[in-house]
XYZ file of C-alpha atoms in Angstrom:
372
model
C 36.554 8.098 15.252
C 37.527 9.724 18.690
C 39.182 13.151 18.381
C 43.177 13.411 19.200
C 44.532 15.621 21.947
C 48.084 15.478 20.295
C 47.130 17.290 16.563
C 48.492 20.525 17.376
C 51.995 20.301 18.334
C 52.889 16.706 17.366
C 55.640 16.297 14.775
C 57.199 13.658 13.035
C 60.011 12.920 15.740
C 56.832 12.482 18.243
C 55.221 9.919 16.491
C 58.916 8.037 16.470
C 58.595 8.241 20.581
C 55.108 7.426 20.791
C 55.866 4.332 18.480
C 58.364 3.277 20.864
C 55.753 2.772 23.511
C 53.139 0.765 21.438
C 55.841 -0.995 19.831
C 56.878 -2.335 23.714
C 60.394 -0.853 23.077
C 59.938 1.542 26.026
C 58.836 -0.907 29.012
C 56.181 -3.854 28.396
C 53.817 -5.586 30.698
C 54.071 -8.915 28.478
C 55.945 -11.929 29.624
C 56.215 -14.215 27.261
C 57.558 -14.457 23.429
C 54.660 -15.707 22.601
C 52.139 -13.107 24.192
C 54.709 -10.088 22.085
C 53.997 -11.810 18.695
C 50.541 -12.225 19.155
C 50.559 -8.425 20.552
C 51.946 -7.591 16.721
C 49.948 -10.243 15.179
C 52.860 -11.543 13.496
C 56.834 -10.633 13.178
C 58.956 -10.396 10.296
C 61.062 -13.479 10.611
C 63.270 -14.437 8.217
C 66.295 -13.852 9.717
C 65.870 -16.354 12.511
C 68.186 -15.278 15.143
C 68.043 -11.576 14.207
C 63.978 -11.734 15.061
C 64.503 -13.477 18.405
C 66.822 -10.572 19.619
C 64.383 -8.504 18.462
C 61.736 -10.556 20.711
C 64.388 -10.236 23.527
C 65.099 -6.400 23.241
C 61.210 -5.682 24.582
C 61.360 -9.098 26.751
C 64.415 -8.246 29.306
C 63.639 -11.151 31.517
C 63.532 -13.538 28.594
C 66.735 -14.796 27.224
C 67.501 -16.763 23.764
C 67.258 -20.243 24.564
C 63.660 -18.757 26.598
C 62.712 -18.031 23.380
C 64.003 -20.728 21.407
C 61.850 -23.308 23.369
C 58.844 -21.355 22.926
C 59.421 -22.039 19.499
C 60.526 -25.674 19.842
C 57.256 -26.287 21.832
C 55.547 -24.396 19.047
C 53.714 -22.127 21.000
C 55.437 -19.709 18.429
C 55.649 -21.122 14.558
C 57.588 -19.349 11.451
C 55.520 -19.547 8.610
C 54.483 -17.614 5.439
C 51.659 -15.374 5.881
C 50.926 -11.055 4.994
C 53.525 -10.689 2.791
C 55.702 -13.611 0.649
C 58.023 -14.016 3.343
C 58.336 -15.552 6.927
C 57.299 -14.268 9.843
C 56.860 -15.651 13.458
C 52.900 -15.804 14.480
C 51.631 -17.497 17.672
C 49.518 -20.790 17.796
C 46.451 -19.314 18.420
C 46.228 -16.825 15.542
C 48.221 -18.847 12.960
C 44.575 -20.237 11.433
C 42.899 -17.190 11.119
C 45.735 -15.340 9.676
C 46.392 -17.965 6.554
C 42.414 -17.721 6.112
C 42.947 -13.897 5.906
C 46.114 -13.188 4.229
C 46.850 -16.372 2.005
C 44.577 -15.751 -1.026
C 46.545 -12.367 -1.226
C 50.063 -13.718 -1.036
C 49.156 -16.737 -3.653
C 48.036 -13.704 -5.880
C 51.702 -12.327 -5.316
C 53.052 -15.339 -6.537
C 51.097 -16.393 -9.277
C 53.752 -15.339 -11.806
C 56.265 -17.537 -10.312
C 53.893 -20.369 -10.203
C 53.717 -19.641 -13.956
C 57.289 -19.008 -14.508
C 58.037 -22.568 -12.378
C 55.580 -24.467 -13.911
C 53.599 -24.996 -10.716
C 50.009 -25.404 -11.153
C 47.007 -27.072 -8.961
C 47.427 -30.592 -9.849
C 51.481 -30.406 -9.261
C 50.575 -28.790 -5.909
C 48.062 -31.007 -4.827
C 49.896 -33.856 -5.745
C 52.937 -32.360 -3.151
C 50.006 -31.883 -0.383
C 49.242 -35.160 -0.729
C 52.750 -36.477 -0.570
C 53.480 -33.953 2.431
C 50.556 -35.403 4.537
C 51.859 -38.440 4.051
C 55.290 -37.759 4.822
C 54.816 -35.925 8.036
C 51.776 -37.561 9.606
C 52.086 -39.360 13.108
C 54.621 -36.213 14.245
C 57.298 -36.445 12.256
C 59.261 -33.609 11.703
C 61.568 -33.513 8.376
C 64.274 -30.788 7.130
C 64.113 -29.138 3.662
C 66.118 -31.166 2.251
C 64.466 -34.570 3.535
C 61.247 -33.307 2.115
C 62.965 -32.986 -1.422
C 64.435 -36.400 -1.280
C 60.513 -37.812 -1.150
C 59.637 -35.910 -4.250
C 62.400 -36.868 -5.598
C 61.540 -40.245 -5.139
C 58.132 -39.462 -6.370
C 59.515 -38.246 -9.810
C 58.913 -34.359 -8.773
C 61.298 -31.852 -9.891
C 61.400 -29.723 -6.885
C 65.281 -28.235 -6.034
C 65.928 -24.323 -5.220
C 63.195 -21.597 -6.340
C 60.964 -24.507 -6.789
C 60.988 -26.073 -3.944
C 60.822 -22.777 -1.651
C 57.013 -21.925 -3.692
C 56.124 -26.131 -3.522
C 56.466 -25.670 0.485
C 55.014 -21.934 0.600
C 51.854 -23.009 -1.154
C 51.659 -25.617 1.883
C 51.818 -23.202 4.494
C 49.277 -21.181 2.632
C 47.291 -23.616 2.520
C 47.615 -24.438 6.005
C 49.230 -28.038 5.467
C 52.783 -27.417 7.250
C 54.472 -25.194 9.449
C 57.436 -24.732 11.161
C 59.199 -27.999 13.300
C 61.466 -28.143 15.979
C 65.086 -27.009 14.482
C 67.340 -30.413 14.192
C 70.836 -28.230 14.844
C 70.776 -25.787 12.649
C 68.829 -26.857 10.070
C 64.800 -26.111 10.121
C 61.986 -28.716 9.723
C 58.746 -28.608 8.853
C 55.663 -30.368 10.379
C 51.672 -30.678 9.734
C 49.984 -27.581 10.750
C 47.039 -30.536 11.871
C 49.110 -31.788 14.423
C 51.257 -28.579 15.867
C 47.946 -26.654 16.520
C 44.497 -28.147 17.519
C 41.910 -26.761 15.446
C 40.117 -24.082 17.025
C 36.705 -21.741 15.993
C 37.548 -19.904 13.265
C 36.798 -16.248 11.948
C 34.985 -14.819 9.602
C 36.757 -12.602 7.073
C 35.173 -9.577 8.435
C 36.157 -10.595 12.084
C 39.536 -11.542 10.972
C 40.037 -8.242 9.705
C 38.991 -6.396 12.563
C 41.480 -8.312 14.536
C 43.951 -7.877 12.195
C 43.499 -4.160 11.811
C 43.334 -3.908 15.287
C 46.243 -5.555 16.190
C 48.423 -2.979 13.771
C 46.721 0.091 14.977
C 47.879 -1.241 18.603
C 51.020 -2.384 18.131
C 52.499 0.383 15.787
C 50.298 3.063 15.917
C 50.754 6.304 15.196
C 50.675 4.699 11.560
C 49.250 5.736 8.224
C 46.415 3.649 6.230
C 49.336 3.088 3.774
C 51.532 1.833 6.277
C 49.431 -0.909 7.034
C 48.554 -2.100 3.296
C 52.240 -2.132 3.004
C 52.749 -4.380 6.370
C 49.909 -6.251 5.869
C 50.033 -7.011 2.475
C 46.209 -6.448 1.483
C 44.562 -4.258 -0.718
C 44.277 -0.549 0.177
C 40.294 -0.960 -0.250
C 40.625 -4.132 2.686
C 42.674 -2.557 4.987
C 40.604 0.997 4.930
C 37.187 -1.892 5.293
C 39.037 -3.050 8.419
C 39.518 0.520 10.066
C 35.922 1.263 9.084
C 35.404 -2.062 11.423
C 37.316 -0.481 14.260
C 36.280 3.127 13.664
C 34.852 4.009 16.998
C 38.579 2.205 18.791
C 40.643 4.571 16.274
C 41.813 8.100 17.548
C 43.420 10.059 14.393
C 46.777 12.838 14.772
C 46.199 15.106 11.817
C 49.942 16.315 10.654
C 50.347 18.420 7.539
C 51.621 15.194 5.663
C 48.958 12.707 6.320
C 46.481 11.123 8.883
C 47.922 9.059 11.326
C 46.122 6.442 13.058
C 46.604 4.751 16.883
C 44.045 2.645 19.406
C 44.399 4.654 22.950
C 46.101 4.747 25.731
C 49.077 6.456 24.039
C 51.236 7.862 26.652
C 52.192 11.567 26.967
C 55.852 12.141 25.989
C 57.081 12.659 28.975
C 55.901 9.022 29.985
C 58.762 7.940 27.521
C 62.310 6.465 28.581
C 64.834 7.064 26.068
C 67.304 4.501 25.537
C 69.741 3.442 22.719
C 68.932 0.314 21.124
C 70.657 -1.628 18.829
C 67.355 -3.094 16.605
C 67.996 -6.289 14.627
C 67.697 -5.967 10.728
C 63.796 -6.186 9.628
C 62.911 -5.128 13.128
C 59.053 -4.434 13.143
C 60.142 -0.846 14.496
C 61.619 -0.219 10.784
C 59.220 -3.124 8.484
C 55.742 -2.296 10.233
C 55.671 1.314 8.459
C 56.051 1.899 4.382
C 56.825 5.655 5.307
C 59.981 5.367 7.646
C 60.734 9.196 7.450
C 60.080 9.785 11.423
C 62.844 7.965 12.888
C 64.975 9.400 9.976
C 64.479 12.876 11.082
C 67.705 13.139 13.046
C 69.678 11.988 10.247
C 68.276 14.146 7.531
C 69.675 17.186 9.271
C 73.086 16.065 9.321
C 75.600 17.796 6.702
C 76.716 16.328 5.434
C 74.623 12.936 5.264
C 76.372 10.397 7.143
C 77.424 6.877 5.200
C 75.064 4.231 6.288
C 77.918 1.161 6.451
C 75.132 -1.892 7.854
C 71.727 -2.602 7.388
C 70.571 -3.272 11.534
C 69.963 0.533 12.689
C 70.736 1.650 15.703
C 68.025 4.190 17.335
C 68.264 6.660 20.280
C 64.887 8.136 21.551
C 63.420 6.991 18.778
C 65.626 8.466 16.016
C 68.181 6.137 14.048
C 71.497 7.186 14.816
C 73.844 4.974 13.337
C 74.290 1.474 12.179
C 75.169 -1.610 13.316
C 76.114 -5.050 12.126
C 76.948 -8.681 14.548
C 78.776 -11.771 13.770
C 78.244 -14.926 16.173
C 81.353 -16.948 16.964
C 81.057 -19.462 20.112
C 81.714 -16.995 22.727
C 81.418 -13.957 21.523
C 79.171 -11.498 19.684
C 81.776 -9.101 17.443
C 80.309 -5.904 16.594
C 80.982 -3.497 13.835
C 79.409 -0.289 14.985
C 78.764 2.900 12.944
C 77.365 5.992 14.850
C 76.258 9.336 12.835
C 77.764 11.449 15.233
C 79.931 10.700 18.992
C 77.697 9.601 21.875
C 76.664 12.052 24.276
C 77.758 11.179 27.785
C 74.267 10.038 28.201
C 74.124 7.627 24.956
C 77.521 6.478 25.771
C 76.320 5.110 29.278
C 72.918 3.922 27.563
C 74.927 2.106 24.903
C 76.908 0.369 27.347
C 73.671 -0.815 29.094
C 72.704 -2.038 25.088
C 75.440 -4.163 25.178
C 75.110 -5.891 28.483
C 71.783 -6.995 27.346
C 73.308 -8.398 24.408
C 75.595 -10.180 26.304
C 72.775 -11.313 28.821
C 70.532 -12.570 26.073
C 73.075 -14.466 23.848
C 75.233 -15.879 27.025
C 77.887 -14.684 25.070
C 80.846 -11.725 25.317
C 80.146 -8.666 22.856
C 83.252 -6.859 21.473
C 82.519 -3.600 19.614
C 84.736 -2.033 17.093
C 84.072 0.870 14.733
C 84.581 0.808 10.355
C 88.441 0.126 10.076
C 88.742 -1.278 13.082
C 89.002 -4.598 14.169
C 86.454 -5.880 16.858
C 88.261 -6.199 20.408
């Protein structure tokens, strides 16, 4: 592991700036959606439209429906995989990833396999019917999918159904389809992505490992058990892989791990941005304390109204929540403290990128108030 140059005067409110570089909030060379996910290795992604912006805030030359067809074309799927919920992962690594992280999350859900009465034979029996279902490129909703096991005799509405079709992505049967409106669909896994040379675990952990250390670094061992969902003993395997890529800030609190270049802070552009709830900037870390550092000197503590955050050179300083109507993006806005001259001109520039990247006018209005 390659000595630091930053342990002796680095803080907590550093390693907030330096994330906003390897986190490609601060300037990017990428061009593509699918080029950032596979830069994280995979993307939180449950709320759909939430985790595009968040795709478009470090893409400024991409817009939504840029995005949206590199999901239609599937060079970007949604899927289950880490932890037991979705997240966007690019064609390419979408294999090697289930092969990796699957036998974990079925672990995680074994008690609500139990609790649903879902065992091997019921879930085979749903493979099979899936396979059958969706060959020859068909792509089916939710709710089509149920009507077929339905038909088939197969209890399968609500909590059910959502572990029936997890267990299939696990087990690298379906994926995500093209949307049909609004509605998602899935598809075979067979016939989105080609199959390609796979890894071995210990390869597939190296990549994994190092994809984290890159794309979120300065970050704690903890912090990535916690993002990637594997055991402590796995994840500190796959930095033992990597050892000789790792450099290592020692604070007083902990060891904090990052794969070089890191840029000096000076390198940095502050800006305000308005991050989308689940952002990987919040969800890649279980010890969120250093963009918090701004806040916790505040007296008193500010009310946190929303759950999207809203972060100035790298420290959250308010909160901020959006509602889509068909021409306009309405925002409730809650700021700890007023803007500076200069956050009040970089929030301004915040919201023209909104407006660039949803086509759509943003109004802004503050708790009380009514957005105008």
């Amino acid at each position: 592991m390659q000595p630091t140059r930053f342990t002796m005067n680095t803080g907590l409110t550093d390693l907030a700036k330096f994330r906003l570089s390897s986190q490609q909030l601060c300037g990017t060379n990428l061009k593509t959606a699918q080029q950032m996910v596979r830069w994280f290795g995979a993307v939180q992604g449950q709320e759909y439209a939430q985790t595009k912006w968040g795709l478009g805030l470090r893409l400024p030359e991409l817009d939504e429906p840029d995005i949206e067809q590199e999901l239609v074309t599937g060079k970007i799927l949604r899927t289950h995989l880490l932890r037991p919920t979705w997240h966007f992962v690019a064609a390419p690594d979408i294999r090697w990833l289930l092969e990796l992280t699957a036998p974990q999350v079925n672990r995680v859900n074994a008690y609500m396999y139990r609790k649903l009465e879902l065992d091997e034979p019921v879930f085979n029996r749903c493979n099979e019917l899936l396979i059958s279902l969706l060959e020859g490129g068909k792509q089916l909703t939710r709710a089509a999918v149920n009507e077929t096991f339905q038909q088939h005799k197969i209890e399968a509405r609500g909590h059910r159904l959502s572990y029936i079709m997890m267990y299939a992505e696990l087990a690298g049967i379906v994926c995500s389809g093209a949307r049909q409106g609004n509605q998602f669909t899935y598809a075979l896994l067979d016939e989105q992505v080609p199959a390609a040379g796979s890894y071995s675990r210990e390869e597939a952990l190296a990549e994994l490992t190092r994809r984290y250390f890159s794309s979120r670094g300065p970050a704690t061992l903890n912090d990535f058990a916690t993002w990637s969902g594997l055991a402590r003993t796995a994840c500190k395997s796959g930095m033992e892989l990597i050892r000789s890529s790792l450099e290592k800030i020692t604070l007083p609190d902990n060891d904090y791990y990052f794969i070089p270049p890191l840029p000096l802070l000076k390198e940095h552009v502050p800006a305000l941005q308005l991050l989308p709830v689940y952002d990987e900037y919040v969800m890649g870390y279980r010890d969120r304390s250093a963009f918090f550092e701004f806040r916790k000197q505040l007296r008193p503590s500010p009310p946190v109204y929303f759950d999207s955050i809203i972060i100035d050179e790298g420290q959250q300083i308010g909160t901020w929540r959006r509602t889509l109507t068909g021409k306009t993006v309405d925002l409730e806005l809650a700021f700890f403290r007023p803007l500076s001259a200069r956050q009040d001109q970089s929030f301004r520039l915040a919201v023209r990128r909104l407006e660039a990247f949803t086509k759509r006018t943003v109004t802004c209005a503050f708790p009380g108030e009514t957005p105008g």
